[in-house]
Amino acid sequence: MVYVLGGWQSDFAANWSREGRDLADAFAEAVGEGLAAAGLDVGDVETGHVGNFAAELFAGQGLLGGMFGLVHPTFDGLPTARHEAACASGSVAILAATAEIEAGRYDLACVVGIEQMRNVPGQTAAQNLGSAAWAGHEFQDARFLWPRAFSDLADEYDRRYGLKYEHLMGIAEVNFANGKRNPNAQTRSWNFGSDAFTADDVANPVVEGRTRKQDCGQVTDGTAVVFLASERRARAYADKRGIALDSIPRIKGWGHRSAPISYARKVEASRDSEYVFPQVRRAILDARSRAGIAPDVSGIDAVETHDCFTATEYMAIDHLGLTAPGESWKAIEAGDIAMGGKLPINPSGGLIGTGHPVGATGVRMLLDAWKQTSDQAGDYQVEGARTVQTLNIGGSTTTTVSFVVGT
């Protein structure tokens, strides 16, 4: 069993280059603030992991595990590694850290998710992010590759089941509204006109195909850090603070599946499946099975899911089992996904409301699951949340990781 001792998230509204900061500055801040927030010392950390997608492209910097050694002299000699799985990089870093703890190699791990994305022009950022697709083989006619890819997903839902744009905008409205509750959300101070969540070409312009501005997650500079511990280390942590071990949230289950990098190959393979992305569904069910909870949503109090675009969350709603396949619109119309609904989705604001520093997103999701299950989410706390599931996707669902966190 792996316990989550806490962590920290940066302000996702920040622009590091404008502030004269770089990756090393942001990394050091995350680790230092995270240690303070969790009540840990540098000497407590036995292993370090970094989730990052494209620092080489955005900042010309690789080998990010070496950033630990710049934070504090005690970290000189710390075993570290960097992990890449596109937008699921942070979750894959967490998986690696949990595997080390479960193997008995180490008792306490620091996992940092980090990405700098706002230091280049938008077109350059789009090209860098496009390296998570099958380079030279797909979406070659798109100016903005990922808005086009998830426009194709919306098309696929429309072909199979029918799709109304108002339902995609219902997702966007919920996530932007939730983001206003989150003091670290990139969009917390944004305001929108009456036509912003419609198919108005001025208020909500087309980006690619069916994807419009309000459908999109944000381009973000950001970090998140979590500290993971073995049961032995978590027990000592609890005893020192005079709290019960079972009050500390733990990773109760996990799911990790991969699919071919080609979007077209995935969709073709699912022609006879009830789900558009069967491997996403399998990862979700794997996590619930390992957690020992029901395969339906009855054992989940909230979800932090991957809404890089509204179409992605639309897919996630039915793959999570909140509705039957193709009926995600029912949950949106019923208010099931909103705060106070049957299954609040992205109470943090998600990637649309909070922001999406790619390598940090999976770590931020786990941190928010810890906040929810330890009653530390503040204004976006889901009342009574004791079990939260995350769903983190890399590429066109090429990599899917899901965690179930609870007390």
CSV table of C-alpha atoms in Angstrom, one decimal:
chain,number,residue,atom,x,y,z
A,1,MET,CA,0.0,0.0,0.0
A,2,VAL,CA,1.3,3.4,-0.9
A,3,TYR,CA,0.3,6.5,1.1
A,4,VAL,CA,0.1,10.1,-0.1
A,5,LEU,CA,1.6,12.4,2.5
A,6,GLY,CA,0.6,15.6,0.7
A,7,GLY,CA,2.3,18.0,-1.7
A,8,TRP,CA,2.0,21.4,-3.4
A,9,GLN,CA,0.9,23.0,-6.7
A,10,SER,CA,2.2,26.2,-8.2
A,11,ASP,CA,0.0,29.1,-9.5
A,12,PHE,CA,-0.9,27.9,-13.0
A,13,ALA,CA,-1.6,31.5,-14.0
A,14,ALA,CA,2.1,32.3,-13.8
A,15,ASN,CA,4.3,33.0,-16.9
A,16,TRP,CA,7.8,32.0,-15.8
A,17,SER,CA,9.8,33.6,-18.7
A,18,ARG,CA,8.1,37.0,-18.0
A,19,GLU,CA,9.0,36.6,-14.3
A,20,GLY,CA,12.6,35.9,-15.2
A,21,ARG,CA,12.4,32.3,-14.0
A,22,ASP,CA,13.4,29.0,-15.6
A,23,LEU,CA,12.7,25.3,-15.1
A,24,ALA,CA,15.3,25.0,-12.3
A,25,ASP,CA,13.8,27.9,-10.4
A,26,ALA,CA,10.3,26.4,-10.7
A,27,PHE,CA,11.5,22.9,-9.8
A,28,ALA,CA,13.3,24.1,-6.6
A,29,GLU,CA,10.2,26.1,-5.6
A,30,ALA,CA,8.0,23.1,-6.0
A,31,VAL,CA,10.2,20.8,-3.9
A,32,GLY,CA,10.8,23.4,-1.2
A,33,GLU,CA,7.1,24.4,-0.9
A,34,GLY,CA,6.0,20.8,-1.1
A,35,LEU,CA,8.3,19.7,1.7
A,36,ALA,CA,7.1,22.6,3.9
A,37,ALA,CA,3.4,21.8,3.1
A,38,ALA,CA,3.8,18.1,3.9
A,39,GLY,CA,5.9,18.8,7.0
A,40,LEU,CA,8.9,16.8,5.7
A,41,ASP,CA,12.7,17.5,5.7
A,42,VAL,CA,15.0,17.1,2.7
A,43,GLY,CA,16.6,14.1,4.4
A,44,ASP,CA,13.4,12.2,4.5
A,45,VAL,CA,13.3,11.8,0.7
A,46,GLU,CA,14.9,8.6,-0.5
A,47,THR,CA,14.1,8.7,-4.2
A,48,GLY,CA,13.0,11.3,-6.8
A,49,HIS,CA,10.9,11.1,-9.9
A,50,VAL,CA,10.1,13.7,-12.5
A,51,GLY,CA,7.1,13.7,-14.9
A,52,ASN,CA,7.9,15.9,-18.0
A,53,PHE,CA,6.9,15.7,-21.6
A,54,ALA,CA,8.9,18.1,-23.8
A,55,ALA,CA,11.4,20.2,-21.8
A,56,GLU,CA,13.9,19.6,-24.6
A,57,LEU,CA,11.6,21.2,-27.1
A,58,PHE,CA,10.2,24.1,-25.0
A,59,ALA,CA,13.3,24.9,-22.9
A,60,GLY,CA,16.2,23.0,-24.5
A,61,GLN,CA,16.6,21.0,-21.3
A,62,GLY,CA,16.7,17.3,-20.7
A,63,LEU,CA,17.9,15.1,-17.8
A,64,LEU,CA,15.5,16.7,-15.4
A,65,GLY,CA,16.3,14.2,-12.6
A,66,GLY,CA,19.4,16.3,-12.1
A,67,MET,CA,17.3,19.2,-11.0
A,68,PHE,CA,17.0,17.6,-7.5
A,69,GLY,CA,20.7,18.1,-6.9
A,70,LEU,CA,20.3,21.8,-7.4
A,71,VAL,CA,17.6,22.1,-4.8
A,72,HIS,CA,19.6,21.2,-1.7
A,73,PRO,CA,23.1,19.6,-1.1
A,74,THR,CA,21.4,16.7,0.7
A,75,PHE,CA,20.0,15.6,-2.6
A,76,ASP,CA,23.5,15.1,-4.1
A,77,GLY,CA,23.5,11.3,-4.6
A,78,LEU,CA,19.7,10.9,-4.5
A,79,PRO,CA,18.5,8.3,-7.0
A,80,THR,CA,16.4,10.1,-9.6
A,81,ALA,CA,14.7,9.5,-13.0
A,82,ARG,CA,12.6,11.4,-15.5
A,83,HIS,CA,9.5,9.8,-17.2
A,84,GLU,CA,7.7,10.7,-20.4
A,85,ALA,CA,4.3,9.6,-21.6
A,86,ALA,CA,3.0,12.9,-23.2
A,87,CYS,CA,0.2,14.3,-21.1
A,88,ALA,CA,0.3,11.2,-18.9
A,89,SER,CA,4.0,11.8,-17.9
A,90,GLY,CA,3.2,12.8,-14.4
A,91,SER,CA,1.1,9.7,-13.7
A,92,VAL,CA,3.8,7.4,-15.2
A,93,ALA,CA,6.3,9.0,-12.8
A,94,ILE,CA,3.9,8.2,-10.0
A,95,LEU,CA,3.6,4.6,-11.1
A,96,ALA,CA,7.4,4.3,-11.1
A,97,ALA,CA,7.7,5.7,-7.6
A,98,THR,CA,5.0,3.5,-6.3
A,99,ALA,CA,6.7,0.4,-7.9
A,100,GLU,CA,9.9,1.3,-6.0
A,101,ILE,CA,8.0,1.7,-2.7
A,102,GLU,CA,6.1,-1.6,-3.2
A,103,ALA,CA,9.3,-3.4,-4.1
A,104,GLY,CA,10.8,-2.3,-0.8
A,105,ARG,CA,13.6,-0.3,-2.3
A,106,TYR,CA,12.6,3.0,-0.7
A,107,ASP,CA,10.1,4.2,1.9
A,108,LEU,CA,9.6,7.8,0.8
A,109,ALA,CA,9.5,9.2,-2.8
A,110,CYS,CA,9.2,12.8,-4.1
A,111,VAL,CA,7.4,13.0,-7.5
A,112,VAL,CA,7.6,16.3,-9.3
A,113,GLY,CA,5.5,17.1,-12.4
A,114,ILE,CA,6.7,20.1,-14.4
A,115,GLU,CA,6.3,21.8,-17.8
A,116,GLN,CA,7.1,25.2,-19.2
A,117,MET,CA,5.0,26.0,-22.2
A,118,ARG,CA,4.4,29.8,-22.3
A,119,ASN,CA,7.9,30.8,-23.4
A,120,VAL,CA,7.3,30.2,-27.1
A,121,PRO,CA,4.8,31.4,-29.7
A,122,GLY,CA,1.5,29.5,-29.9
A,123,GLN,CA,2.2,27.9,-33.2
A,124,THR,CA,5.6,26.7,-31.9
A,125,ALA,CA,3.8,25.3,-28.8
A,126,ALA,CA,1.4,23.4,-31.0
A,127,GLN,CA,4.2,21.9,-33.0
A,128,ASN,CA,6.0,20.8,-29.9
A,129,LEU,CA,2.9,19.2,-28.5
A,130,GLY,CA,2.3,17.5,-31.8
A,131,SER,CA,5.2,15.2,-31.1
A,132,ALA,CA,2.9,13.1,-29.0
A,133,ALA,CA,1.1,12.1,-32.2
A,134,TRP,CA,2.5,9.7,-34.9
A,135,ALA,CA,5.0,12.2,-36.4
A,136,GLY,CA,4.8,12.4,-40.2
A,137,HIS,CA,1.8,10.0,-40.4
A,138,GLU,CA,-1.3,11.7,-39.1
A,139,PHE,CA,-3.0,15.1,-39.1
A,140,GLN,CA,-0.5,16.5,-41.5
A,141,ASP,CA,-3.0,19.0,-42.9
A,142,ALA,CA,-3.8,20.5,-39.5
A,143,ARG,CA,-2.3,23.8,-38.3
A,144,PHE,CA,-3.1,22.9,-34.7
A,145,LEU,CA,-2.8,19.1,-34.4
A,146,TRP,CA,-4.5,18.3,-31.1
A,147,PRO,CA,-7.5,20.5,-31.6
A,148,ARG,CA,-7.9,18.7,-34.9
A,149,ALA,CA,-7.4,15.2,-33.4
A,150,PHE,CA,-10.1,15.8,-30.8
A,151,SER,CA,-12.4,17.4,-33.3
A,152,ASP,CA,-12.1,14.0,-35.1
A,153,LEU,CA,-13.2,12.4,-31.8
A,154,ALA,CA,-16.2,14.7,-31.6
A,155,ASP,CA,-17.0,13.6,-35.2
A,156,GLU,CA,-16.7,10.0,-34.2
A,157,TYR,CA,-19.2,10.4,-31.4
A,158,ASP,CA,-21.5,12.2,-33.8
A,159,ARG,CA,-21.3,9.4,-36.3
A,160,ARG,CA,-21.9,6.7,-33.7
A,161,TYR,CA,-24.4,8.3,-31.4
A,162,GLY,CA,-25.1,11.9,-32.4
A,163,LEU,CA,-23.6,14.9,-30.6
A,164,LYS,CA,-24.8,18.4,-29.9
A,165,TYR,CA,-22.3,21.2,-29.4
A,166,GLU,CA,-24.4,22.6,-26.5
A,167,HIS,CA,-23.3,19.5,-24.5
A,168,LEU,CA,-19.6,20.1,-25.1
A,169,MET,CA,-20.1,23.7,-23.9
A,170,GLY,CA,-21.9,22.4,-20.8
A,171,ILE,CA,-18.6,20.7,-19.9
A,172,ALA,CA,-16.7,23.9,-20.5
A,173,GLU,CA,-19.0,25.9,-18.4
A,174,VAL,CA,-18.7,23.5,-15.4
A,175,ASN,CA,-14.9,23.4,-15.6
A,176,PHE,CA,-14.5,27.2,-15.9
A,177,ALA,CA,-16.9,27.7,-13.0
A,178,ASN,CA,-15.0,25.2,-10.9
A,179,GLY,CA,-11.8,26.9,-11.8
A,180,LYS,CA,-13.0,30.1,-10.2
A,181,ARG,CA,-13.1,28.3,-6.8
A,182,ASN,CA,-9.5,27.2,-7.2
A,183,PRO,CA,-6.8,29.8,-6.0
A,184,ASN,CA,-4.2,28.1,-8.3
A,185,ALA,CA,-6.3,28.0,-11.4
A,186,GLN,CA,-5.1,29.7,-14.5
A,187,THR,CA,-8.5,31.0,-15.5
A,188,ARG,CA,-9.8,31.9,-12.0
A,189,SER,CA,-10.1,35.6,-12.9
A,190,TRP,CA,-11.4,35.1,-16.5
A,191,ASN,CA,-14.8,36.5,-17.4
A,192,PHE,CA,-17.0,35.6,-20.3
A,193,GLY,CA,-19.7,37.2,-22.4
A,194,SER,CA,-23.1,35.8,-23.0
A,195,ASP,CA,-22.1,34.2,-26.3
A,196,ALA,CA,-18.8,32.7,-25.1
A,197,PHE,CA,-20.3,29.2,-24.7
A,198,THR,CA,-22.1,29.1,-28.1
A,199,ALA,CA,-21.1,28.4,-31.7
A,200,ASP,CA,-20.6,32.1,-32.2
A,201,ASP,CA,-17.6,32.6,-34.5
A,202,VAL,CA,-16.6,35.8,-32.8
A,203,ALA,CA,-17.1,35.1,-29.2
A,204,ASN,CA,-16.0,31.4,-29.5
A,205,PRO,CA,-13.9,31.2,-32.7
A,206,VAL,CA,-13.1,27.9,-34.5
A,207,VAL,CA,-9.6,26.6,-33.9
A,208,GLU,CA,-9.7,23.4,-36.0
A,209,GLY,CA,-12.7,21.5,-37.4
A,210,ARG,CA,-15.4,21.2,-34.6
A,211,THR,CA,-13.0,22.5,-31.9
A,212,ARG,CA,-13.5,26.1,-30.8
A,213,LYS,CA,-11.6,28.2,-28.3
A,214,GLN,CA,-13.8,27.3,-25.3
A,215,ASP,CA,-13.3,23.6,-26.0
A,216,CYS,CA,-9.6,23.8,-25.3
A,217,GLY,CA,-7.5,23.2,-22.3
A,218,GLN,CA,-4.9,25.8,-21.5
A,219,VAL,CA,-1.2,26.3,-22.4
A,220,THR,CA,0.4,26.5,-19.0
A,221,ASP,CA,3.6,26.9,-17.0
A,222,GLY,CA,3.2,24.8,-13.9
A,223,THR,CA,4.5,22.4,-11.3
A,224,ALA,CA,3.0,20.0,-8.9
A,225,VAL,CA,4.7,17.7,-6.3
A,226,VAL,CA,3.5,14.8,-4.2
A,227,PHE,CA,5.2,12.7,-1.5
A,228,LEU,CA,4.5,9.0,-1.5
A,229,ALA,CA,5.3,6.6,1.4
A,230,SER,CA,5.3,3.0,2.3
A,231,GLU,CA,3.0,1.8,5.1
A,232,ARG,CA,5.9,1.7,7.5
A,233,ARG,CA,7.0,5.3,6.7
A,234,ALA,CA,3.4,6.6,6.7
A,235,ARG,CA,2.8,5.0,10.1
A,236,ALA,CA,5.9,6.8,11.6
A,237,TYR,CA,4.6,10.0,9.9
A,238,ALA,CA,1.2,9.5,11.5
A,239,ASP,CA,2.6,8.7,14.9
A,240,LYS,CA,4.8,11.8,14.9
A,241,ARG,CA,1.7,14.0,14.3
A,242,GLY,CA,-0.6,12.1,16.6
A,243,ILE,CA,-3.0,11.1,13.8
A,244,ALA,CA,-4.4,7.8,12.7
A,245,LEU,CA,-2.7,6.0,9.9
A,246,ASP,CA,-6.1,5.3,8.2
A,247,SER,CA,-6.7,9.1,8.0
A,248,ILE,CA,-3.9,9.4,5.5
A,249,PRO,CA,-5.1,9.0,1.9
A,250,ARG,CA,-3.5,6.1,0.0
A,251,ILE,CA,-3.4,4.9,-3.6
A,252,LYS,CA,-5.9,2.1,-3.4
A,253,GLY,CA,-5.8,1.0,-7.0
A,254,TRP,CA,-4.2,1.8,-10.4
A,255,GLY,CA,-4.8,1.1,-14.0
A,256,HIS,CA,-2.3,1.6,-16.8
A,257,ARG,CA,-3.0,0.7,-20.5
A,258,SER,CA,-1.4,1.7,-23.8
A,259,ALA,CA,-2.7,1.6,-27.4
A,260,PRO,CA,-1.1,2.1,-30.8
A,261,ILE,CA,0.1,5.7,-31.3
A,262,SER,CA,-2.1,6.1,-34.4
A,263,TYR,CA,-5.5,7.7,-33.7
A,264,ALA,CA,-7.0,6.1,-36.7
A,265,ARG,CA,-5.7,2.7,-35.7
A,266,LYS,CA,-7.4,3.0,-32.3
A,267,VAL,CA,-10.8,4.1,-33.7
A,268,GLU,CA,-10.7,1.3,-36.3
A,269,ALA,CA,-9.9,-1.3,-33.6
A,270,SER,CA,-13.0,-0.2,-31.6
A,271,ARG,CA,-15.5,-0.4,-34.5
A,272,ASP,CA,-17.2,-3.4,-32.8
A,273,SER,CA,-16.7,-2.2,-29.3
A,274,GLU,CA,-19.3,-0.4,-27.3
A,275,TYR,CA,-16.6,2.1,-26.2
A,276,VAL,CA,-14.6,4.3,-28.6
A,277,PHE,CA,-11.4,3.8,-26.6
A,278,PRO,CA,-11.5,0.3,-25.0
A,279,GLN,CA,-8.1,0.7,-23.4
A,280,VAL,CA,-9.3,3.8,-21.5
A,281,ARG,CA,-12.2,1.7,-20.2
A,282,ARG,CA,-9.9,-1.1,-19.2
A,283,ALA,CA,-7.6,1.3,-17.3
A,284,ILE,CA,-10.6,2.7,-15.4
A,285,LEU,CA,-11.9,-0.8,-14.5
A,286,ASP,CA,-8.4,-2.0,-13.6
A,287,ALA,CA,-8.0,0.8,-11.0
A,288,ARG,CA,-11.4,0.0,-9.5
A,289,SER,CA,-10.7,-3.7,-9.3
A,290,ARG,CA,-7.3,-3.2,-7.6
A,291,ALA,CA,-9.0,-0.8,-5.2
A,292,GLY,CA,-11.6,-3.5,-4.3
A,293,ILE,CA,-14.5,-1.3,-5.2
A,294,ALA,CA,-17.5,-1.8,-7.6
A,295,PRO,CA,-16.9,-1.6,-11.3
A,296,ASP,CA,-19.6,1.1,-11.6
A,297,VAL,CA,-19.4,4.6,-10.3
A,298,SER,CA,-21.1,3.8,-7.0
A,299,GLY,CA,-17.8,3.6,-5.1
A,300,ILE,CA,-16.5,7.0,-6.4
A,301,ASP,CA,-17.2,10.4,-4.9
A,302,ALA,CA,-15.5,12.6,-7.4
A,303,VAL,CA,-13.3,12.4,-10.5
A,304,GLU,CA,-10.3,14.4,-11.8
A,305,THR,CA,-10.3,13.6,-15.5
A,306,HIS,CA,-8.4,14.6,-18.6
A,307,ASP,CA,-10.3,17.4,-20.3
A,308,CYS,CA,-7.6,18.6,-22.7
A,309,PHE,CA,-10.6,19.3,-24.9
A,310,THR,CA,-14.3,19.1,-24.1
A,311,ALA,CA,-14.6,16.1,-26.4
A,312,THR,CA,-12.1,14.3,-24.2
A,313,GLU,CA,-14.2,14.7,-21.1
A,314,TYR,CA,-17.3,13.8,-23.1
A,315,MET,CA,-15.6,10.5,-23.9
A,316,ALA,CA,-14.5,10.1,-20.3
A,317,ILE,CA,-18.0,10.5,-18.9
A,318,ASP,CA,-19.3,7.4,-20.6
A,319,HIS,CA,-16.0,5.4,-20.3
A,320,LEU,CA,-16.1,6.1,-16.5
A,321,GLY,CA,-19.6,4.5,-16.5
A,322,LEU,CA,-21.5,7.5,-15.4
A,323,THR,CA,-23.8,6.9,-18.5
A,324,ALA,CA,-24.1,4.2,-21.1
A,325,PRO,CA,-21.8,4.5,-24.1
A,326,GLY,CA,-22.8,7.5,-26.2
A,327,GLU,CA,-25.1,9.0,-23.6
A,328,SER,CA,-22.7,11.4,-21.8
A,329,TRP,CA,-25.1,14.2,-22.7
A,330,LYS,CA,-27.6,12.8,-20.1
A,331,ALA,CA,-25.1,13.4,-17.3
A,332,ILE,CA,-24.4,16.9,-18.5
A,333,GLU,CA,-28.1,17.9,-18.8
A,334,ALA,CA,-28.9,16.4,-15.4
A,335,GLY,CA,-26.1,18.3,-13.7
A,336,ASP,CA,-24.5,15.0,-12.6
A,337,ILE,CA,-20.9,16.3,-13.3
A,338,ALA,CA,-21.3,19.6,-11.6
A,339,MET,CA,-20.4,20.4,-7.9
A,340,GLY,CA,-23.2,18.9,-5.9
A,341,GLY,CA,-24.1,16.4,-8.7
A,342,LYS,CA,-24.1,12.7,-8.7
A,343,LEU,CA,-20.4,12.5,-9.6
A,344,PRO,CA,-18.6,15.8,-9.6
A,345,ILE,CA,-16.0,15.8,-12.4
A,346,ASN,CA,-13.0,18.2,-12.2
A,347,PRO,CA,-13.9,20.1,-9.0
A,348,SER,CA,-10.5,21.7,-9.4
A,349,GLY,CA,-11.5,23.1,-12.8
A,350,GLY,CA,-9.6,20.4,-14.7
A,351,LEU,CA,-7.3,21.2,-17.7
A,352,ILE,CA,-9.8,23.7,-19.1
A,353,GLY,CA,-10.3,25.7,-15.9
A,354,THR,CA,-7.1,25.0,-13.9
A,355,GLY,CA,-4.6,24.7,-16.7
A,356,HIS,CA,-2.6,22.0,-18.4
A,357,PRO,CA,1.2,22.1,-17.9
A,358,VAL,CA,1.5,18.7,-19.6
A,359,GLY,CA,4.1,16.9,-17.5
A,360,ALA,CA,2.6,18.2,-14.3
A,361,THR,CA,-1.1,17.3,-14.9
A,362,GLY,CA,-1.0,13.7,-13.6
A,363,VAL,CA,0.8,14.8,-10.4
A,364,ARG,CA,-1.7,17.7,-10.0
A,365,MET,CA,-4.6,15.3,-10.4
A,366,LEU,CA,-3.2,13.0,-7.7
A,367,LEU,CA,-2.6,16.0,-5.4
A,368,ASP,CA,-6.2,17.1,-5.9
A,369,ALA,CA,-7.4,13.6,-5.1
A,370,TRP,CA,-5.4,13.8,-1.9
A,371,LYS,CA,-6.9,17.2,-1.1
A,372,GLN,CA,-10.4,15.9,-1.6
A,373,THR,CA,-10.0,12.8,0.5
A,374,SER,CA,-8.3,14.7,3.3
A,375,ASP,CA,-10.8,17.5,3.3
A,376,GLN,CA,-8.2,20.1,2.2
A,377,ALA,CA,-9.6,21.2,-1.1
A,378,GLY,CA,-11.0,24.5,0.3
A,379,ASP,CA,-13.6,26.2,-1.8
A,380,TYR,CA,-13.7,23.3,-4.3
A,381,GLN,CA,-14.1,20.6,-1.7
A,382,VAL,CA,-16.6,17.9,-2.6
A,383,GLU,CA,-18.6,17.3,0.6
A,384,GLY,CA,-17.9,13.9,2.1
A,385,ALA,CA,-15.4,12.8,-0.6
A,386,ARG,CA,-13.6,9.7,0.6
A,387,THR,CA,-12.7,8.0,-2.7
A,388,VAL,CA,-11.6,9.9,-5.8
A,389,GLN,CA,-10.6,8.5,-9.2
A,390,THR,CA,-8.1,10.2,-11.6
A,391,LEU,CA,-8.0,9.6,-15.4
A,392,ASN,CA,-4.9,10.9,-17.2
A,393,ILE,CA,-4.4,10.4,-20.9
A,394,GLY,CA,-1.3,10.8,-23.1
A,395,GLY,CA,-1.7,11.5,-26.8
A,396,SER,CA,-4.9,10.3,-28.5
A,397,THR,CA,-5.3,7.9,-25.5
A,398,THR,CA,-2.0,6.2,-26.5
A,399,THR,CA,-1.2,6.0,-22.7
A,400,THR,CA,-3.9,5.9,-20.1
A,401,VAL,CA,-3.3,5.9,-16.3
A,402,SER,CA,-6.0,5.9,-13.6
A,403,PHE,CA,-5.6,6.0,-9.9
A,404,VAL,CA,-8.2,5.4,-7.1
A,405,VAL,CA,-7.2,7.4,-4.0
A,406,GLY,CA,-9.0,7.1,-0.7
A,407,THR,CA,-8.9,6.7,3.1
